[in-house]
GROMACS .gro file of C-alpha atoms in nm:
model
  510
    1MET     CA    1  -3.301   4.926  -0.841
    2LYS     CA    2  -3.429   4.673  -0.583
    3ARG     CA    3  -3.190   4.385  -0.744
    4LEU     CA    4  -2.870   4.653  -0.756
    5HIS     CA    5  -2.946   4.761  -0.358
    6LEU     CA    6  -2.747   4.492  -0.196
    7PRO     CA    7  -2.482   4.462  -0.388
    8LEU     CA    8  -2.418   4.878  -0.352
    9LEU     CA    9  -2.403   4.809  -0.046
   10VAL     CA   10  -2.201   4.539  -0.013
   11PHE     CA   11  -1.995   4.752  -0.239
   12VAL     CA   12  -1.983   5.026  -0.004
   13LEU     CA   13  -1.954   4.817   0.320
   14LEU     CA   14  -1.613   4.714   0.106
   15ALA     CA   15  -1.477   5.022   0.012
   16VAL     CA   16  -1.552   5.196   0.353
   17ALA     CA   17  -1.331   4.853   0.559
   18CYS     CA   18  -1.069   4.905   0.265
   19SER     CA   19  -0.990   5.272   0.277
   20LEU     CA   20  -0.990   5.279   0.629
   21PHE     CA   21  -0.759   4.991   0.635
   22PHE     CA   22  -0.522   5.135   0.335
   23TYR     CA   23  -0.556   5.456   0.506
   24LYS     CA   24  -0.426   5.332   0.868
   25VAL     CA   25  -0.155   5.151   0.681
   26SER     CA   26   0.042   5.363   0.442
   27VAL     CA   27   0.003   5.674   0.629
   28LEU     CA   28  -0.015   5.597   0.999
   29GLN     CA   29   0.164   5.316   0.948
   30PHE     CA   30   0.017   5.086   1.181
   31PRO     CA   31   0.171   4.777   1.206
   32LEU     CA   32   0.020   4.479   1.026
   33MET     CA   33   0.244   4.211   1.286
   34PRO     CA   34   0.107   4.212   1.624
   35VAL     CA   35   0.476   4.150   1.743
   36SER     CA   36   0.661   4.420   1.514
   37GLN     CA   37   0.934   4.674   1.631
   38VAL     CA   38   1.089   4.994   1.442
   39GLU     CA   39   1.420   5.074   1.483
   40ALA     CA   40   1.420   5.488   1.628
   41TRP     CA   41   1.685   5.738   1.710
   42THR     CA   42   1.706   5.883   2.044
   43VAL     CA   43   1.877   6.216   1.999
   44GLU     CA   44   1.976   6.419   2.300
   45ALA     CA   45   2.102   6.826   2.229
   46ASN     CA   46   2.319   6.975   2.539
   47VAL     CA   47   2.314   7.359   2.548
   48ASP     CA   48   2.590   7.483   2.738
   49PHE     CA   49   2.702   7.840   2.839
   50VAL     CA   50   2.804   8.104   3.030
   51PRO     CA   51   2.547   8.365   3.191
   52SER     CA   52   2.693   8.734   3.225
   53GLY     CA   53   2.402   8.942   3.354
   54SER     CA   54   2.224   8.872   3.639
   55SER     CA   55   1.923   8.711   3.441
   56VAL     CA   56   1.989   8.518   3.085
   57LYS     CA   57   1.774   8.441   2.775
   58ALA     CA   58   1.830   8.120   2.533
   59GLU     CA   59   1.630   8.020   2.247
   60LEU     CA   60   1.687   7.685   2.036
   61GLN     CA   61   1.593   7.646   1.704
   62LEU     CA   62   1.416   7.327   1.744
   63PRO     CA   63   1.389   6.958   1.468
   64ASP     CA   64   0.995   7.087   1.265
   65TYR     CA   65   1.081   7.015   0.943
   66THR     CA   66   1.299   6.681   0.907
   67PRO     CA   67   1.251   6.438   0.595
   68GLY     CA   68   1.292   6.087   0.634
   69PHE     CA   69   1.242   6.081   1.040
   70THR     CA   70   0.878   6.190   1.209
   71ILE     CA   71   0.947   6.289   1.526
   72VAL     CA   72   0.703   6.045   1.840
   73ASP     CA   73   0.860   6.208   2.152
   74GLU     CA   74   1.016   6.548   2.298
   75SER     CA   75   1.105   6.635   2.645
   76PHE     CA   76   1.311   6.950   2.842
   77ILE     CA   77   1.544   6.858   3.084
   78SER     CA   78   1.644   7.232   3.280
   79ARG     CA   79   1.568   7.245   3.629
   80GLY     CA   80   1.457   7.605   3.773
   81TYR     CA   81   1.433   7.784   3.435
   82GLY     CA   82   1.079   7.851   3.305
   83LEU     CA   83   1.085   7.713   2.961
   84SER     CA   84   0.827   7.836   2.664
   85THR     CA   85   0.848   7.688   2.281
   86GLN     CA   86   0.697   7.863   2.003
   87THR     CA   87   0.645   7.740   1.648
   88THR     CA   88   0.648   8.051   1.342
   89LYS     CA   89   0.670   8.055   0.952
   90ASP     CA   90   1.080   8.002   1.012
   91GLY     CA   91   0.980   7.691   1.282
   92ARG     CA   92   0.980   7.619   1.616
   93THR     CA   93   1.243   7.759   1.876
   94ALA     CA   94   1.189   7.664   2.292
   95THR     CA   95   1.327   7.949   2.494
   96TRP     CA   96   1.433   7.955   2.864
   97THR     CA   97   1.433   8.194   3.097
   98GLN     CA   98   1.572   8.256   3.461
   99ARG     CA   99   1.671   8.488   3.669
  100ARG     CA  100   1.943   8.464   3.914
  101PRO     CA  101   2.166   8.172   3.728
  102GLY     CA  102   2.474   8.124   3.827
  103GLY     CA  103   2.785   7.962   3.695
  104PRO     CA  104   2.794   7.727   3.353
  105GLN     CA  105   2.497   7.634   3.268
  106THR     CA  106   2.387   7.302   3.106
  107LEU     CA  107   2.026   7.268   2.932
  108TYR     CA  108   1.906   6.922   2.726
  109TYR     CA  109   1.633   6.892   2.525
  110ARG     CA  110   1.561   6.537   2.402
  111VAL     CA  111   1.376   6.432   2.071
  112GLN     CA  112   1.274   6.026   2.004
  113LEU     CA  113   1.256   5.953   1.656
  114VAL     CA  114   1.147   5.696   1.346
  115ARG     CA  115   1.204   5.691   1.000
  116ASP     CA  116   0.953   5.791   0.797
  117ASN     CA  117   0.824   5.624   0.438
  118GLN     CA  118   0.645   5.861   0.340
  119PRO     CA  119   0.773   6.152   0.142
  120ALA     CA  120   0.785   6.488   0.333
  121ALA     CA  121   0.489   6.727   0.254
  122GLN     CA  122   0.606   7.001   0.027
  123GLN     CA  123   0.593   7.367   0.107
  124GLY     CA  124   0.454   7.577  -0.237
  125PHE     CA  125   0.691   7.784  -0.436
  126PRO     CA  126   0.846   8.052  -0.228
  127GLY     CA  127   0.833   8.224  -0.541
  128VAL     CA  128   1.127   8.405  -0.768
  129ALA     CA  129   1.423   8.478  -0.544
  130ALA     CA  130   1.583   8.914  -0.504
  131ARG     CA  131   1.853   8.951  -0.624
  132PRO     CA  132   2.114   9.042  -0.346
  133GLU     CA  133   2.233   9.391  -0.398
  134LEU     CA  134   2.640   9.405  -0.472
  135PRO     CA  135   2.884   9.650  -0.549
  136PRO     CA  136   2.930   9.702  -0.925
  137ALA     CA  137   3.243   9.462  -0.953
  138LEU     CA  138   3.122   9.207  -0.749
  139ALA     CA  139   2.760   9.257  -0.985
  140THR     CA  140   2.976   9.235  -1.300
  141ALA     CA  141   3.148   8.930  -1.164
  142ALA     CA  142   2.796   8.729  -1.056
  143ASP     CA  143   2.634   8.772  -1.392
  144ALA     CA  144   2.940   8.701  -1.605
  145LEU     CA  145   2.955   8.348  -1.344
  146LEU     CA  146   2.577   8.324  -1.447
  147ASP     CA  147   2.577   8.359  -1.802
  148ASP     CA  148   2.890   8.079  -1.820
  149ILE     CA  149   2.656   7.773  -1.632
  150ARG     CA  150   2.361   7.937  -1.836
  151SER     CA  151   2.514   7.860  -2.159
  152ARG     CA  152   2.554   7.518  -2.020
  153SER     CA  153   2.276   7.409  -1.831
  154ALA     CA  154   1.915   7.234  -1.918
  155ASP     CA  155   1.697   7.389  -1.648
  156ILE     CA  156   1.693   7.509  -1.259
  157ASP     CA  157   1.894   7.146  -1.183
  158SER     CA  158   2.161   7.130  -1.423
  159PHE     CA  159   2.191   7.522  -1.374
  160SER     CA  160   2.252   7.450  -0.970
  161THR     CA  161   2.478   7.141  -0.969
  162LEU     CA  162   2.700   7.365  -1.250
  163LEU     CA  163   2.715   7.631  -0.973
  164VAL     CA  164   2.863   7.415  -0.706
  165GLN     CA  165   3.103   7.258  -0.878
  166GLU     CA  166   3.248   7.590  -1.015
  167VAL     CA  167   3.226   7.703  -0.681
  168ASN     CA  168   3.433   7.407  -0.539
  169ARG     CA  169   3.699   7.410  -0.795
  170SER     CA  170   4.012   7.311  -0.693
  171GLN     CA  171   4.173   7.611  -0.931
  172PRO     CA  172   3.853   7.851  -0.891
  173SER     CA  173   3.818   8.077  -1.196
  174GLU     CA  174   3.800   8.479  -1.135
  175ASN     CA  175   3.451   8.563  -1.071
  176VAL     CA  176   3.384   8.258  -0.796
  177ALA     CA  177   3.749   8.382  -0.606
  178ALA     CA  178   3.629   8.771  -0.642
  179PHE     CA  179   3.391   8.660  -0.379
  180LEU     CA  180   3.555   8.413  -0.193
  181ALA     CA  181   3.882   8.279  -0.034
  182ARG     CA  182   4.119   8.013  -0.037
  183THR     CA  183   4.038   7.908   0.331
  184ALA     CA  184   3.654   7.979   0.329
  185SER     CA  185   3.465   7.794   0.509
  186SER     CA  186   3.197   7.542   0.407
  187LEU     CA  187   2.912   7.768   0.543
  188GLU     CA  188   3.065   8.066   0.371
  189ARG     CA  189   3.072   7.907   0.022
  190THR     CA  190   2.684   7.737   0.099
  191GLN     CA  191   2.576   8.102   0.176
  192LEU     CA  192   2.732   8.180  -0.122
  193ILE     CA  193   2.589   7.983  -0.365
  194VAL     CA  194   2.270   8.090  -0.205
  195ASP     CA  195   2.317   8.391  -0.300
  196LEU     CA  196   2.444   8.340  -0.668
  197LEU     CA  197   2.095   8.156  -0.668
  198ALA     CA  198   1.919   8.397  -0.575
  199GLY     CA  199   2.093   8.664  -0.845
  200ALA     CA  200   1.949   8.406  -1.043
  201ARG     CA  201   1.611   8.416  -0.919
  202ILE     CA  202   1.637   8.054  -0.781
  203PRO     CA  203   1.507   7.997  -0.424
  204ALA     CA  204   1.739   7.830  -0.243
  205ARG     CA  205   1.862   7.839   0.144
  206VAL     CA  206   2.065   7.649   0.395
  207VAL     CA  207   1.954   7.351   0.595
  208HIS     CA  208   2.186   7.194   0.926
  209GLY     CA  209   2.182   6.876   1.004
  210PHE     CA  210   2.373   6.566   1.131
  211SER     CA  211   2.377   6.188   1.032
  212LEU     CA  212   2.274   5.998   1.307
  213THR     CA  213   2.449   5.680   1.417
  214ASP     CA  214   2.433   5.448   1.705
  215ARG     CA  215   2.652   5.608   2.036
  216SER     CA  216   2.768   5.890   1.893
  217GLN     CA  217   2.894   6.182   2.087
  218HIS     CA  218   2.957   6.561   2.056
  219GLN     CA  219   2.794   6.578   1.670
  220THR     CA  220   2.824   6.892   1.523
  221ALA     CA  221   2.610   6.978   1.233
  222ILE     CA  222   2.707   7.035   0.871
  223PRO     CA  223   2.580   7.301   0.637
  224TRP     CA  224   2.350   7.152   0.319
  225LEU     CA  225   2.195   7.350   0.031
  226GLN     CA  226   1.826   7.341  -0.103
  227PHE     CA  227   1.668   7.460  -0.391
  228HIS     CA  228   1.346   7.471  -0.527
  229ASN     CA  229   1.302   7.405  -0.887
  230THR     CA  230   0.938   7.529  -0.907
  231ARG     CA  231   0.802   7.191  -0.769
  232GLU     CA  232   0.962   7.069  -0.466
  233TRP     CA  233   1.236   7.172  -0.230
  234VAL     CA  234   1.552   6.970  -0.386
  235ALA     CA  235   1.846   6.896  -0.186
  236LEU     CA  236   2.182   6.958  -0.322
  237ASN     CA  237   2.518   6.859  -0.184
  238PRO     CA  238   2.720   7.230  -0.152
  239THR     CA  239   3.023   7.093  -0.251
  240THR     CA  240   3.040   6.817  -0.463
  241GLY     CA  241   2.678   6.851  -0.676
  242GLU     CA  242   2.594   6.516  -0.543
  243ARG     CA  243   2.163   6.518  -0.569
  244GLY     CA  244   2.015   6.415  -0.169
  245PHE     CA  245   2.062   6.442   0.196
  246PRO     CA  246   2.367   6.186   0.272
  247GLU     CA  247   2.210   5.832   0.465
  248ASP     CA  248   2.006   5.861   0.760
  249PHE     CA  249   2.051   6.301   0.775
  250LEU     CA  250   1.878   6.486   1.015
  251VAL     CA  251   1.841   6.797   0.951
  252TRP     CA  252   1.777   7.072   1.258
  253TRP     CA  253   1.740   7.408   1.112
  254VAL     CA  254   1.671   7.602   0.837
  255GLY     CA  255   1.892   7.949   0.778
  256ASP     CA  256   2.198   8.104   0.770
  257SER     CA  257   2.286   8.154   1.129
  258SER     CA  258   2.589   7.902   1.217
  259SER     CA  259   2.453   7.801   1.518
  260PRO     CA  260   2.079   7.702   1.624
  261LEU     CA  261   2.165   7.898   1.986
  262THR     CA  262   2.051   8.251   2.056
  263LEU     CA  263   2.261   8.387   2.406
  264ASP     CA  264   2.074   8.686   2.573
  265ARG     CA  265   2.320   8.802   2.862
  266ALA     CA  266   2.547   8.541   2.782
  267ARG     CA  267   2.816   8.383   2.655
  268GLN     CA  268   3.093   8.154   2.522
  269GLY     CA  269   2.761   7.948   2.388
  270LYS     CA  270   2.762   7.536   2.290
  271VAL     CA  271   2.566   7.306   2.164
  272THR     CA  272   2.639   6.936   2.122
  273TRP     CA  273   2.392   6.638   2.031
  274SER     CA  274   2.398   6.295   2.082
  275THR     CA  275   2.228   5.992   1.904
  276SER     CA  276   2.207   5.646   2.043
  277SER     CA  277   1.953   5.369   1.825
  278ASN     CA  278   1.653   5.174   1.958
  279TYR     CA  279   1.335   4.956   1.927
  280LEU     CA  280   1.013   5.097   1.955
  281ASP     CA  281   0.696   4.873   1.896
  282ALA     CA  282   0.534   4.950   1.626
  283MET     CA  283   0.230   5.056   1.700
  284THR     CA  284   0.316   5.309   1.945
  285ALA     CA  285   0.522   5.445   1.740
  286ALA     CA  286   0.226   5.477   1.462
  287SER     CA  287   0.010   5.608   1.756
  288GLN     CA  288   0.340   5.846   1.875
  289ALA     CA  289   0.318   6.003   1.541
  290ALA     CA  290   0.044   6.020   1.423
  291ALA     CA  291  -0.015   6.233   1.771
  292GLN     CA  292   0.262   6.484   1.670
  293LYS     CA  293   0.135   6.472   1.285
  294GLN     CA  294  -0.235   6.562   1.450
  295GLU     CA  295  -0.377   6.314   1.231
  296ASP     CA  296  -0.499   6.187   1.599
  297SER     CA  297  -0.887   6.148   1.509
  298PHE     CA  298  -0.915   5.827   1.415
  299LEU     CA  299  -0.672   5.785   1.718
  300SER     CA  300  -0.896   5.960   1.961
  301PHE     CA  301  -1.202   5.690   1.876
  302SER     CA  302  -0.922   5.426   1.873
  303LEU     CA  303  -0.982   5.093   2.108
  304ARG     CA  304  -0.650   5.191   2.300
  305GLU     CA  305  -0.780   5.428   2.495
  306LEU     CA  306  -1.029   5.217   2.616
  307PRO     CA  307  -0.914   5.068   2.990
  308ILE     CA  308  -0.696   4.768   2.956
  309ASP     CA  309  -1.002   4.535   3.053
  310VAL     CA  310  -1.254   4.652   2.835
  311GLN     CA  311  -0.904   4.625   2.534
  312ASN     CA  312  -0.891   4.247   2.612
  313THR     CA  313  -1.282   4.186   2.644
  314TYR     CA  314  -1.341   4.368   2.249
  315ARG     CA  315  -1.011   4.126   2.139
  316ILE     CA  316  -1.286   3.861   2.167
  317LEU     CA  317  -1.531   4.042   2.089
  318LEU     CA  318  -1.452   4.170   1.733
  319LEU     CA  319  -1.361   3.790   1.652
  320LEU     CA  320  -1.714   3.655   1.720
  321PRO     CA  321  -1.827   3.838   1.354
  322LEU     CA  322  -1.486   3.634   1.187
  323GLY     CA  323  -1.639   3.319   1.360
  324THR     CA  324  -1.996   3.377   1.200
  325LEU     CA  325  -1.890   3.476   0.865
  326LEU     CA  326  -1.626   3.119   0.911
  327ILE     CA  327  -1.996   2.884   0.967
  328VAL     CA  328  -2.197   3.029   0.775
  329PHE     CA  329  -1.932   2.953   0.472
  330LEU     CA  330  -1.912   2.607   0.625
  331ARG     CA  331  -2.291   2.530   0.628
  332ASN     CA  332  -2.382   2.738   0.317
  333VAL     CA  333  -2.126   2.634   0.099
  334ILE     CA  334  -1.962   2.320   0.245
  335GLY     CA  335  -2.263   2.221   0.377
  336LEU     CA  336  -2.139   2.067   0.723
  337ARG     CA  337  -2.411   2.101   0.974
  338THR     CA  338  -2.437   2.176   1.348
  339PHE     CA  339  -2.652   2.222   1.626
  340GLY     CA  340  -2.754   2.589   1.603
  341THR     CA  341  -2.594   2.877   1.399
  342PHE     CA  342  -2.381   3.029   1.652
  343MET     CA  343  -2.398   2.791   1.910
  344PRO     CA  344  -2.045   2.634   1.807
  345VAL     CA  345  -1.856   3.033   1.770
  346LEU     CA  346  -1.968   3.019   2.167
  347ILE     CA  347  -1.787   2.663   2.228
  348ALA     CA  348  -1.506   2.793   2.065
  349LEU     CA  349  -1.484   3.104   2.329
  350SER     CA  350  -1.480   2.818   2.624
  351PHE     CA  351  -1.210   2.641   2.413
  352ARG     CA  352  -1.020   2.940   2.445
  353GLU     CA  353  -0.969   2.863   2.818
  354THR     CA  354  -0.975   2.495   2.823
  355GLN     CA  355  -0.734   2.408   2.521
  356LEU     CA  356  -0.846   2.247   2.251
  357VAL     CA  357  -0.779   1.885   2.342
  358HIS     CA  358  -0.924   1.898   2.711
  359GLY     CA  359  -1.219   2.105   2.600
  360VAL     CA  360  -1.318   1.799   2.269
  361VAL     CA  361  -1.297   1.582   2.560
  362MET     CA  362  -1.486   1.739   2.881
  363PHE     CA  363  -1.728   1.889   2.595
  364CYS     CA  364  -1.869   1.538   2.416
  365THR     CA  365  -1.839   1.318   2.845
  366ILE     CA  366  -2.087   1.655   2.960
  367VAL     CA  367  -2.265   1.557   2.653
  368ALA     CA  368  -2.326   1.223   2.664
  369LEU     CA  369  -2.385   1.154   3.029
  370GLY     CA  370  -2.657   1.528   2.992
  371LEU     CA  371  -2.771   1.274   2.685
  372VAL     CA  372  -2.809   0.941   2.877
  373LEU     CA  373  -3.014   1.143   3.155
  374ARG     CA  374  -3.219   1.370   2.930
  375PHE     CA  375  -3.337   1.014   2.819
  376TYR     CA  376  -3.446   0.961   3.144
  377LEU     CA  377  -3.638   1.249   3.217
  378GLU     CA  378  -3.823   1.207   2.873
  379HIS     CA  379  -4.020   0.917   3.068
  380LEU     CA  380  -4.094   1.187   3.323
  381LYS     CA  381  -4.319   1.304   3.131
  382LEU     CA  382  -4.188   1.709   3.217
  383LEU     CA  383  -4.293   1.975   3.015
  384LEU     CA  384  -4.057   2.171   2.833
  385VAL     CA  385  -3.977   2.447   3.063
  386PRO     CA  386  -3.938   2.278   3.373
  387ARG     CA  387  -3.695   1.933   3.169
  388LEU     CA  388  -3.421   2.234   3.030
  389ALA     CA  389  -3.472   2.411   3.369
  390ALA     CA  390  -3.342   2.029   3.487
  391VAL     CA  391  -3.118   1.985   3.250
  392VAL     CA  392  -2.942   2.290   3.323
  393THR     CA  393  -2.940   2.128   3.637
  394ILE     CA  394  -2.768   1.791   3.570
  395VAL     CA  395  -2.558   2.048   3.384
  396VAL     CA  396  -2.395   2.184   3.682
  397VAL     CA  397  -2.428   1.925   3.919
  398LEU     CA  398  -2.238   1.720   3.665
  399MET     CA  399  -1.963   1.975   3.597
  400THR     CA  400  -1.935   1.971   3.987
  401LEU     CA  401  -1.808   1.665   3.949
  402LEU     CA  402  -1.616   1.564   3.712
  403ALA     CA  403  -1.458   1.872   3.877
  404VAL     CA  404  -1.421   1.752   4.196
  405PHE     CA  405  -1.241   1.439   4.055
  406SER     CA  406  -1.031   1.583   3.826
  407HIS     CA  407  -0.904   1.771   4.115
  408GLN     CA  408  -0.890   1.428   4.304
  409LEU     CA  409  -0.661   1.274   4.005
  410ASP     CA  410  -0.430   1.565   3.971
  411ILE     CA  411  -0.599   1.656   3.610
  412GLN     CA  412  -0.575   2.049   3.657
  413ALA     CA  413  -0.776   2.034   3.244
  414GLY     CA  414  -1.066   1.977   3.459
  415LEU     CA  415  -1.081   2.289   3.709
  416SER     CA  416  -1.158   2.500   3.329
  417LEU     CA  417  -1.508   2.359   3.315
  418GLY     CA  418  -1.702   2.606   3.523
  419LEU     CA  419  -1.571   2.804   3.205
  420PHE     CA  420  -1.808   2.592   2.945
  421PRO     CA  421  -2.123   2.821   2.901
  422ILE     CA  422  -2.383   2.613   3.126
  423VAL     CA  423  -2.646   2.755   2.895
  424VAL     CA  424  -2.478   2.621   2.590
  425LEU     CA  425  -2.435   2.316   2.679
  426ALA     CA  426  -2.820   2.211   2.816
  427MET     CA  427  -2.976   2.341   2.476
  428THR     CA  428  -2.680   2.152   2.262
  429ILE     CA  429  -2.833   1.801   2.497
  430GLU     CA  430  -3.201   1.904   2.420
  431ARG     CA  431  -3.150   1.952   2.058
  432MET     CA  432  -2.920   1.674   2.056
  433SER     CA  433  -3.177   1.416   2.213
  434LEU     CA  434  -3.509   1.607   1.998
  435VAL     CA  435  -3.250   1.491   1.644
  436TRP     CA  436  -3.214   1.163   1.768
  437GLU     CA  437  -3.578   1.092   1.865
  438GLU     CA  438  -3.677   1.277   1.508
  439HIS     CA  439  -3.431   1.147   1.269
  440GLY     CA  440  -3.231   0.886   1.432
  441PRO     CA  441  -2.902   0.785   1.642
  442ALA     CA  442  -2.706   0.878   1.312
  443ASP     CA  443  -2.798   1.205   1.222
  444ALA     CA  444  -2.815   1.320   1.594
  445ILE     CA  445  -2.405   1.253   1.597
  446GLN     CA  446  -2.332   1.386   1.262
  447GLN     CA  447  -2.461   1.675   1.380
  448GLY     CA  448  -2.308   1.713   1.671
  449ALA     CA  449  -1.971   1.634   1.533
  450GLY     CA  450  -1.999   1.891   1.282
  451SER     CA  451  -2.063   2.101   1.592
  452LEU     CA  452  -1.768   1.971   1.713
  453VAL     CA  453  -1.534   2.010   1.394
  454VAL     CA  454  -1.682   2.393   1.361
  455ALA     CA  455  -1.577   2.490   1.720
  456ALA     CA  456  -1.238   2.340   1.669
  457VAL     CA  457  -1.234   2.553   1.335
  458CYS     CA  458  -1.335   2.878   1.549
  459TYR     CA  459  -1.079   2.774   1.786
  460LEU     CA  460  -0.848   2.809   1.489
  461LEU     CA  461  -0.875   3.184   1.435
  462LEU     CA  462  -0.959   3.296   1.870
  463VAL     CA  463  -0.661   3.231   1.937
  464ASN     CA  464  -0.453   3.330   1.681
  465ARG     CA  465  -0.270   3.646   1.747
  466TYR     CA  466  -0.212   3.771   1.386
  467VAL     CA  467  -0.621   3.726   1.313
  468GLU     CA  468  -0.679   3.894   1.659
  469HIS     CA  469  -0.378   4.220   1.641
  470LEU     CA  470  -0.557   4.290   1.258
  471PHE     CA  471  -0.896   4.356   1.403
  472PHE     CA  472  -0.824   4.471   1.764
  473VAL     CA  473  -0.596   4.754   1.555
  474PHE     CA  474  -0.821   4.777   1.208
  475PRO     CA  475  -1.174   4.673   1.383
  476GLU     CA  476  -1.265   4.827   1.029
  477LEU     CA  477  -1.218   4.524   0.929
  478VAL     CA  478  -1.557   4.440   1.059
  479LEU     CA  479  -1.719   4.600   0.802
  480LEU     CA  480  -1.525   4.364   0.539
  481VAL     CA  481  -1.692   4.044   0.706
  482LEU     CA  482  -2.035   4.220   0.774
  483ALA     CA  483  -2.009   4.258   0.296
  484LEU     CA  484  -1.874   3.895   0.304
  485LEU     CA  485  -2.204   3.760   0.536
  486LEU     CA  486  -2.442   3.984   0.326
  487ALA     CA  487  -2.323   3.865  -0.054
  488LEU     CA  488  -2.337   3.552   0.101
  489GLY     CA  489  -2.657   3.567   0.217
  490ARG     CA  490  -2.827   3.519  -0.127
  491TYR     CA  491  -2.595   3.156  -0.243
  492THR     CA  492  -2.841   2.956  -0.328
  493GLY     CA  493  -2.613   2.753  -0.553
  494TYR     CA  494  -2.426   2.354  -0.443
  495ARG     CA  495  -2.308   2.276  -0.134
  496LEU     CA  496  -1.990   2.105  -0.159
  497SER     CA  497  -2.141   1.761   0.023
  498GLU     CA  498  -2.437   1.815  -0.213
  499LEU     CA  499  -2.129   1.737  -0.516
  500PHE     CA  500  -2.010   1.430  -0.380
  501ARG     CA  501  -2.432   1.346  -0.205
  502PHE     CA  502  -2.538   1.376  -0.617
  503SER     CA  503  -2.225   1.190  -0.795
  504SER     CA  504  -2.347   0.900  -0.844
  505LEU     CA  505  -2.715   1.056  -1.070
  506PRO     CA  506  -2.545   1.145  -1.397
  507ARG     CA  507  -2.405   0.749  -1.377
  508LEU     CA  508  -2.725   0.607  -1.343
  509LYS     CA  509  -2.866   0.807  -1.581
  510GLU     CA  510  -2.569   0.656  -1.820
   0.00000   0.00000   0.00000
């Protein structure tokens, strides 16, 4: 069991990290790219009416069932009106009220939507539809029509399609003509199809909406048909029987009413829609959409909820585990030798401000000068702690002198010397001098060069906007890094440098 402990821990960490990452990408639709925008639609509903009494009440059905789209924001413009919204089993409704309105009134409701690639949440099967009560003559015509279509269909889907085609024939049969006049509107035909489907015990409904087009004004809603095939609601063109909604079709309300507006003590009510497209930051859109869906349990603990200055700090801190993973790989697998384990990462952090080339030059200059003075201190026979304190002081003096000379020579990069970690420089000088004395200058220079190479590679990761975005938006990736670190913790195989080092041994045996 002890042997399986580490593999199981690594597996659990990988599973948790990958699960959270997949959920955020596929469900919450968090963007994978740092600069990513999504197309958004802004729809504005204009509600016009004329009051006819001392007080007025206006109710507008709001979009709630929006397959293919997700609401990310909404607002109301109704100066002087009381406003309340409520959600019932029939959908969402906004109610405006005012005591003494005067003259024609206009209210506005604005909603912003983004495309949603996730399938719409399916409502459960509503049960078989109740047969409508019809006069005997119409009931006979309906039964004859339904029996004829049933004999030519195989299932609910084909039955519904054939019924739509039959109702919309250019030369309707006697059974259809008994229900509809030739001048029947599209809504009346759709409502008839719903009633006939109910006669076959198939639940159906009318949905109203319009296609989203850029910079469109005075849009009017059109009726569409949906029936339930015991598994899901299926959209159907009420004129042709073609399956599905039109392209970019926004469902505004569901029901038999011809208008989403209901007025009390008002007349001449009318609703028109204006639409326009724009672009939103993908991360903002995903966060707002998740909040609207009430899937914000992750968002409430998101780093984006922190103050901006704290966010900027964690954008860097979250990359440190990745830098340590890189060091472990380069040391234990590749075989590079460095001064310390985390010293190259700290040097790489300073390179973020000084830039790589300038940082390497200044780092080498200070270490070289400090190393010379460190050898001088060796002759003074100082104890360890005073010697380290003296090295720190020497590093500060060198950095100050280099900054002054850089300013006099108009080299602006030298002014960023203060961003170098002083203690790291002092410890590098001390460590390099010890290696120099114990193992010779070759080993000291080799480890110093290895430290700079690792620091340079870490720097390239730390300044990569894509990597920074991934670890800030998906901090669970740190668990993935931890799992890899634990997996590498038991690696005892050959290092790549050793393979080259001992490559001549097989030839010597021969």
